[in-house]
Amino acid sequence: MNMEETIARYKEDFDLFPTANDKLEYIFDLGKKHTTLPDEEKNDATYVVGCASDAWLMGKCKDGILLLRGEGTSEMAKGMLTLLLDIFANRPVDEVLAFDPKKLHEMGIIELLSPVRQQSLKAFLNKVYAYAKKCKEEGA
């Protein structure tokens, strides 16, 4: 399943919920699958600057695949990280770099995010694309 298919699957899920609160609850439920990073990986280099709550994103390349792992501290950050990592992690670098983040609007959740949370999303995406560009430059 590619990135766009993953977004379409989430859109189908979100379309099942009649209210914004139900959709947000679904995001919180996704956060229950949230992973954590070892303390040594939570540092200035992995910290997501601009996120509304503390969050870290670890990225590296292996055979042209962008490997991402992250951790957030709030329920919303945990849920959004789980969702976004499902979309962006373990993908070919070229697929990530070719992906238009505006397609995330198709899921129907961006408008549910407060302006501060939308800034958090932008900060996450900036970090993802920075890791992807680094992978591409290194040819890893």
PDB file of N, CA, C and O in Angstrom, residues 24-72:
ATOM      1  N   LEU A  24     -11.739  13.045  16.393  1.00  0.00           N
ATOM      2  CA  LEU A  24     -10.628  13.305  17.311  1.00  0.00           C
ATOM      3  C   LEU A  24     -10.429  12.136  18.272  1.00  0.00           C
ATOM      4  O   LEU A  24      -9.292  11.767  18.582  1.00  0.00           O
ATOM      5  N   GLU A  25     -11.513  11.545  18.704  1.00  0.00           N
ATOM      6  CA  GLU A  25     -11.421  10.372  19.588  1.00  0.00           C
ATOM      7  C   GLU A  25     -10.700   9.229  18.875  1.00  0.00           C
ATOM      8  O   GLU A  25      -9.913   8.499  19.476  1.00  0.00           O
ATOM      9  N   TYR A  26     -10.959   9.083  17.587  1.00  0.00           N
ATOM     10  CA  TYR A  26     -10.277   8.066  16.786  1.00  0.00           C
ATOM     11  C   TYR A  26      -8.765   8.336  16.770  1.00  0.00           C
ATOM     12  O   TYR A  26      -7.959   7.408  16.892  1.00  0.00           O
ATOM     13  N   ILE A  27      -8.388   9.609  16.621  1.00  0.00           N
ATOM     14  CA  ILE A  27      -6.963   9.960  16.646  1.00  0.00           C
ATOM     15  C   ILE A  27      -6.358   9.593  17.998  1.00  0.00           C
ATOM     16  O   ILE A  27      -5.273   9.017  18.082  1.00  0.00           O
ATOM     17  N   PHE A  28      -7.086   9.904  19.077  1.00  0.00           N
ATOM     18  CA  PHE A  28      -6.599   9.537  20.417  1.00  0.00           C
ATOM     19  C   PHE A  28      -6.448   8.023  20.538  1.00  0.00           C
ATOM     20  O   PHE A  28      -5.484   7.533  21.138  1.00  0.00           O
ATOM     21  N   ASP A  29      -7.398   7.275  19.966  1.00  0.00           N
ATOM     22  CA  ASP A  29      -7.316   5.807  20.011  1.00  0.00           C
ATOM     23  C   ASP A  29      -6.094   5.307  19.247  1.00  0.00           C
ATOM     24  O   ASP A  29      -5.454   4.336  19.661  1.00  0.00           O
ATOM     25  N   LEU A  30      -5.777   5.959  18.126  1.00  0.00           N
ATOM     26  CA  LEU A  30      -4.567   5.582  17.379  1.00  0.00           C
ATOM     27  C   LEU A  30      -3.338   5.720  18.265  1.00  0.00           C
ATOM     28  O   LEU A  30      -2.396   4.938  18.165  1.00  0.00           O
ATOM     29  N   GLY A  31      -3.356   6.726  19.133  1.00  0.00           N
ATOM     30  CA  GLY A  31      -2.230   6.971  20.019  1.00  0.00           C
ATOM     31  C   GLY A  31      -1.967   5.838  20.987  1.00  0.00           C
ATOM     32  O   GLY A  31      -0.863   5.713  21.528  1.00  0.00           O
ATOM     33  N   LYS A  32      -2.942   4.971  21.192  1.00  0.00           N
ATOM     34  CA  LYS A  32      -2.744   3.823  22.081  1.00  0.00           C
ATOM     35  C   LYS A  32      -1.765   2.819  21.471  1.00  0.00           C
ATOM     36  O   LYS A  32      -1.207   1.991  22.173  1.00  0.00           O
ATOM     37  N   LYS A  33      -1.540   2.912  20.150  1.00  0.00           N
ATOM     38  CA  LYS A  33      -0.568   2.052  19.465  1.00  0.00           C
ATOM     39  C   LYS A  33       0.807   2.722  19.413  1.00  0.00           C
ATOM     40  O   LYS A  33       1.740   2.197  18.828  1.00  0.00           O
ATOM     41  N   HIS A  34       0.888   3.896  20.007  1.00  0.00           N
ATOM     42  CA  HIS A  34       2.081   4.740  19.944  1.00  0.00           C
ATOM     43  C   HIS A  34       3.306   4.037  20.524  1.00  0.00           C
ATOM     44  O   HIS A  34       3.225   3.359  21.534  1.00  0.00           O
ATOM     45  N   THR A  35       4.409   4.239  19.855  1.00  0.00           N
ATOM     46  CA  THR A  35       5.676   3.684  20.329  1.00  0.00           C
ATOM     47  C   THR A  35       6.474   4.775  21.031  1.00  0.00           C
ATOM     48  O   THR A  35       6.145   5.952  20.940  1.00  0.00           O
ATOM     49  N   THR A  36       7.502   4.380  21.698  1.00  0.00           N
ATOM     50  CA  THR A  36       8.373   5.343  22.366  1.00  0.00           C
ATOM     51  C   THR A  36       9.791   5.190  21.830  1.00  0.00           C
ATOM     52  O   THR A  36      10.128   4.176  21.224  1.00  0.00           O
ATOM     53  N   LEU A  37      10.577   6.205  22.075  1.00  0.00           N
ATOM     54  CA  LEU A  37      11.992   6.174  21.698  1.00  0.00           C
ATOM     55  C   LEU A  37      12.825   5.994  22.954  1.00  0.00           C
ATOM     56  O   LEU A  37      12.451   6.485  24.025  1.00  0.00           O
ATOM     57  N   PRO A  38      13.961   5.335  22.834  1.00  0.00           N
ATOM     58  CA  PRO A  38      14.875   5.278  23.980  1.00  0.00           C
ATOM     59  C   PRO A  38      15.322   6.702  24.332  1.00  0.00           C
ATOM     60  O   PRO A  38      15.413   7.571  23.457  1.00  0.00           O
ATOM     61  N   ASP A  39      15.582   6.930  25.596  1.00  0.00           N
ATOM     62  CA  ASP A  39      15.970   8.268  26.057  1.00  0.00           C
ATOM     63  C   ASP A  39      17.132   8.847  25.265  1.00  0.00           C
ATOM     64  O   ASP A  39      17.154  10.044  24.980  1.00  0.00           O
ATOM     65  N   GLU A  40      18.098   8.012  24.883  1.00  0.00           N
ATOM     66  CA  GLU A  40      19.272   8.531  24.167  1.00  0.00           C
ATOM     67  C   GLU A  40      18.918   9.045  22.764  1.00  0.00           C
ATOM     68  O   GLU A  40      19.691   9.773  22.153  1.00  0.00           O
ATOM     69  N   GLU A  41      17.753   8.663  22.235  1.00  0.00           N
ATOM     70  CA  GLU A  41      17.327   9.155  20.921  1.00  0.00           C
ATOM     71  C   GLU A  41      16.466  10.412  21.036  1.00  0.00           C
ATOM     72  O   GLU A  41      16.119  11.011  20.027  1.00  0.00           O
ATOM     73  N   LYS A  42      16.129  10.804  22.245  1.00  0.00           N
ATOM     74  CA  LYS A  42      15.359  12.032  22.466  1.00  0.00           C
ATOM     75  C   LYS A  42      16.354  13.138  22.799  1.00  0.00           C
ATOM     76  O   LYS A  42      16.812  13.262  23.933  1.00  0.00           O
ATOM     77  N   ASN A  43      16.717  13.900  21.759  1.00  0.00           N
ATOM     78  CA  ASN A  43      17.733  14.942  21.912  1.00  0.00           C
ATOM     79  C   ASN A  43      17.395  16.120  21.002  1.00  0.00           C
ATOM     80  O   ASN A  43      16.368  16.115  20.322  1.00  0.00           O
ATOM     81  N   ASP A  44      18.268  17.093  21.001  1.00  0.00           N
ATOM     82  CA  ASP A  44      18.024  18.290  20.192  1.00  0.00           C
ATOM     83  C   ASP A  44      17.907  17.971  18.706  1.00  0.00           C
ATOM     84  O   ASP A  44      17.143  18.619  17.984  1.00  0.00           O
ATOM     85  N   ALA A  45      18.648  17.000  18.237  1.00  0.00           N
ATOM     86  CA  ALA A  45      18.636  16.659  16.815  1.00  0.00           C
ATOM     87  C   ALA A  45      17.316  16.021  16.388  1.00  0.00           C
ATOM     88  O   ALA A  45      16.889  16.183  15.238  1.00  0.00           O
ATOM     89  N   THR A  46      16.672  15.295  17.280  1.00  0.00           N
ATOM     90  CA  THR A  46      15.430  14.607  16.928  1.00  0.00           C
ATOM     91  C   THR A  46      14.185  15.350  17.409  1.00  0.00           C
ATOM     92  O   THR A  46      13.069  14.970  17.062  1.00  0.00           O
ATOM     93  N   TYR A  47      14.372  16.391  18.199  1.00  0.00           N
ATOM     94  CA  TYR A  47      13.248  17.159  18.743  1.00  0.00           C
ATOM     95  C   TYR A  47      12.519  17.872  17.607  1.00  0.00           C
ATOM     96  O   TYR A  47      13.137  18.475  16.733  1.00  0.00           O
ATOM     97  N   VAL A  48      11.186  17.793  17.598  1.00  0.00           N
ATOM     98  CA  VAL A  48      10.386  18.455  16.573  1.00  0.00           C
ATOM     99  C   VAL A  48      10.109  19.883  17.034  1.00  0.00           C
ATOM    100  O   VAL A  48       9.205  20.126  17.831  1.00  0.00           O
ATOM    101  N   VAL A  49      10.923  20.803  16.550  1.00  0.00           N
ATOM    102  CA  VAL A  49      10.786  22.212  16.915  1.00  0.00           C
ATOM    103  C   VAL A  49       9.522  22.762  16.255  1.00  0.00           C
ATOM    104  O   VAL A  49       9.309  22.587  15.059  1.00  0.00           O
ATOM    105  N   GLY A  50       8.683  23.387  17.058  1.00  0.00           N
ATOM    106  CA  GLY A  50       7.452  23.959  16.533  1.00  0.00           C
ATOM    107  C   GLY A  50       6.226  23.122  16.830  1.00  0.00           C
ATOM    108  O   GLY A  50       5.111  23.513  16.509  1.00  0.00           O
ATOM    109  N   CYS A  51       6.434  21.982  17.448  1.00  0.00           N
ATOM    110  CA  CYS A  51       5.309  21.121  17.828  1.00  0.00           C
ATOM    111  C   CYS A  51       4.709  21.674  19.119  1.00  0.00           C
ATOM    112  O   CYS A  51       5.422  22.158  20.002  1.00  0.00           O
ATOM    113  N   ALA A  52       3.385  21.596  19.230  1.00  0.00           N
ATOM    114  CA  ALA A  52       2.683  22.153  20.393  1.00  0.00           C
ATOM    115  C   ALA A  52       3.036  21.430  21.692  1.00  0.00           C
ATOM    116  O   ALA A  52       3.005  22.015  22.763  1.00  0.00           O
ATOM    117  N   SER A  53       3.352  20.163  21.596  1.00  0.00           N
ATOM    118  CA  SER A  53       3.814  19.414  22.767  1.00  0.00           C
ATOM    119  C   SER A  53       5.130  18.754  22.408  1.00  0.00           C
ATOM    120  O   SER A  53       5.495  18.673  21.241  1.00  0.00           O
ATOM    121  N   ASP A  54       5.844  18.305  23.402  1.00  0.00           N
ATOM    122  CA  ASP A  54       7.146  17.694  23.130  1.00  0.00           C
ATOM    123  C   ASP A  54       6.985  16.469  22.236  1.00  0.00           C
ATOM    124  O   ASP A  54       6.143  15.597  22.499  1.00  0.00           O
ATOM    125  N   ALA A  55       7.783  16.428  21.181  1.00  0.00           N
ATOM    126  CA  ALA A  55       7.777  15.296  20.259  1.00  0.00           C
ATOM    127  C   ALA A  55       9.164  15.167  19.642  1.00  0.00           C
ATOM    128  O   ALA A  55       9.877  16.163  19.481  1.00  0.00           O
ATOM    129  N   TRP A  56       9.512  13.943  19.331  1.00  0.00           N
ATOM    130  CA  TRP A  56      10.801  13.637  18.719  1.00  0.00           C
ATOM    131  C   TRP A  56      10.554  12.748  17.516  1.00  0.00           C
ATOM    132  O   TRP A  56       9.656  11.915  17.519  1.00  0.00           O
ATOM    133  N   LEU A  57      11.372  12.914  16.497  1.00  0.00           N
ATOM    134  CA  LEU A  57      11.271  12.106  15.295  1.00  0.00           C
ATOM    135  C   LEU A  57      12.667  11.671  14.885  1.00  0.00           C
ATOM    136  O   LEU A  57      13.548  12.496  14.672  1.00  0.00           O
ATOM    137  N   MET A  58      12.844  10.381  14.811  1.00  0.00           N
ATOM    138  CA  MET A  58      14.118   9.764  14.450  1.00  0.00           C
ATOM    139  C   MET A  58      14.002   9.271  13.016  1.00  0.00           C
ATOM    140  O   MET A  58      13.032   8.585  12.677  1.00  0.00           O
ATOM    141  N   GLY A  59      14.952   9.643  12.167  1.00  0.00           N
ATOM    142  CA  GLY A  59      14.909   9.204  10.785  1.00  0.00           C
ATOM    143  C   GLY A  59      16.257   8.710  10.313  1.00  0.00           C
ATOM    144  O   GLY A  59      17.297   9.251  10.687  1.00  0.00           O
ATOM    145  N   LYS A  60      16.218   7.660   9.524  1.00  0.00           N
ATOM    146  CA  LYS A  60      17.435   7.160   8.884  1.00  0.00           C
ATOM    147  C   LYS A  60      17.039   6.413   7.623  1.00  0.00           C
ATOM    148  O   LYS A  60      15.868   6.149   7.381  1.00  0.00           O
ATOM    149  N   CYS A  61      18.037   6.087   6.837  1.00  0.00           N
ATOM    150  CA  CYS A  61      17.800   5.413   5.561  1.00  0.00           C
ATOM    151  C   CYS A  61      18.401   4.022   5.574  1.00  0.00           C
ATOM    152  O   CYS A  61      19.434   3.797   6.191  1.00  0.00           O
ATOM    153  N   LYS A  62      17.749   3.163   4.861  1.00  0.00           N
ATOM    154  CA  LYS A  62      18.305   1.842   4.644  1.00  0.00           C
ATOM    155  C   LYS A  62      17.840   1.376   3.270  1.00  0.00           C
ATOM    156  O   LYS A  62      16.643   1.236   3.027  1.00  0.00           O
ATOM    157  N   ASP A  63      18.797   1.192   2.391  1.00  0.00           N
ATOM    158  CA  ASP A  63      18.508   0.712   1.034  1.00  0.00           C
ATOM    159  C   ASP A  63      17.445   1.549   0.326  1.00  0.00           C
ATOM    160  O   ASP A  63      16.539   1.018  -0.311  1.00  0.00           O
ATOM    161  N   GLY A  64      17.544   2.876   0.472  1.00  0.00           N
ATOM    162  CA  GLY A  64      16.617   3.777  -0.203  1.00  0.00           C
ATOM    163  C   GLY A  64      15.259   3.907   0.456  1.00  0.00           C
ATOM    164  O   GLY A  64      14.357   4.543  -0.086  1.00  0.00           O
ATOM    165  N   ILE A  65      15.104   3.318   1.619  1.00  0.00           N
ATOM    166  CA  ILE A  65      13.843   3.379   2.373  1.00  0.00           C
ATOM    167  C   ILE A  65      14.028   4.338   3.548  1.00  0.00           C
ATOM    168  O   ILE A  65      15.023   4.251   4.271  1.00  0.00           O
ATOM    169  N   LEU A  66      13.063   5.226   3.737  1.00  0.00           N
ATOM    170  CA  LEU A  66      13.101   6.158   4.858  1.00  0.00           C
ATOM    171  C   LEU A  66      12.463   5.488   6.074  1.00  0.00           C
ATOM    172  O   LEU A  66      11.282   5.158   6.071  1.00  0.00           O
ATOM    173  N   LEU A  67      13.289   5.263   7.073  1.00  0.00           N
ATOM    174  CA  LEU A  67      12.822   4.647   8.316  1.00  0.00           C
ATOM    175  C   LEU A  67      12.586   5.759   9.328  1.00  0.00           C
ATOM    176  O   LEU A  67      13.480   6.571   9.586  1.00  0.00           O
ATOM    177  N   LEU A  68      11.400   5.815   9.872  1.00  0.00           N
ATOM    178  CA  LEU A  68      11.036   6.844  10.835  1.00  0.00           C
ATOM    179  C   LEU A  68      10.448   6.207  12.082  1.00  0.00           C
ATOM    180  O   LEU A  68       9.698   5.232  12.001  1.00  0.00           O
ATOM    181  N   ARG A  69      10.800   6.789  13.215  1.00  0.00           N
ATOM    182  CA  ARG A  69      10.185   6.419  14.500  1.00  0.00           C
ATOM    183  C   ARG A  69      10.013   7.698  15.280  1.00  0.00           C
ATOM    184  O   ARG A  69      10.802   8.637  15.122  1.00  0.00           O
ATOM    185  N   GLY A  70       9.008   7.759  16.119  1.00  0.00           N
ATOM    186  CA  GLY A  70       8.801   8.989  16.859  1.00  0.00           C
ATOM    187  C   GLY A  70       8.115   8.760  18.186  1.00  0.00           C
ATOM    188  O   GLY A  70       7.627   7.663  18.477  1.00  0.00           O
ATOM    189  N   GLU A  71       8.087   9.832  18.962  1.00  0.00           N
ATOM    190  CA  GLU A  71       7.402   9.806  20.244  1.00  0.00           C
ATOM    191  C   GLU A  71       6.838  11.192  20.517  1.00  0.00           C
ATOM    192  O   GLU A  71       7.487  12.205  20.264  1.00  0.00           O
ATOM    193  N   GLY A  72       5.622  11.219  21.017  1.00  0.00           N
ATOM    194  CA  GLY A  72       4.988  12.458  21.428  1.00  0.00           C
ATOM    195  C   GLY A  72       4.546  12.337  22.873  1.00  0.00           C
ATOM    196  O   GLY A  72       4.393  11.223  23.391  1.00  0.00           O
TER     197      GLY A  72
END
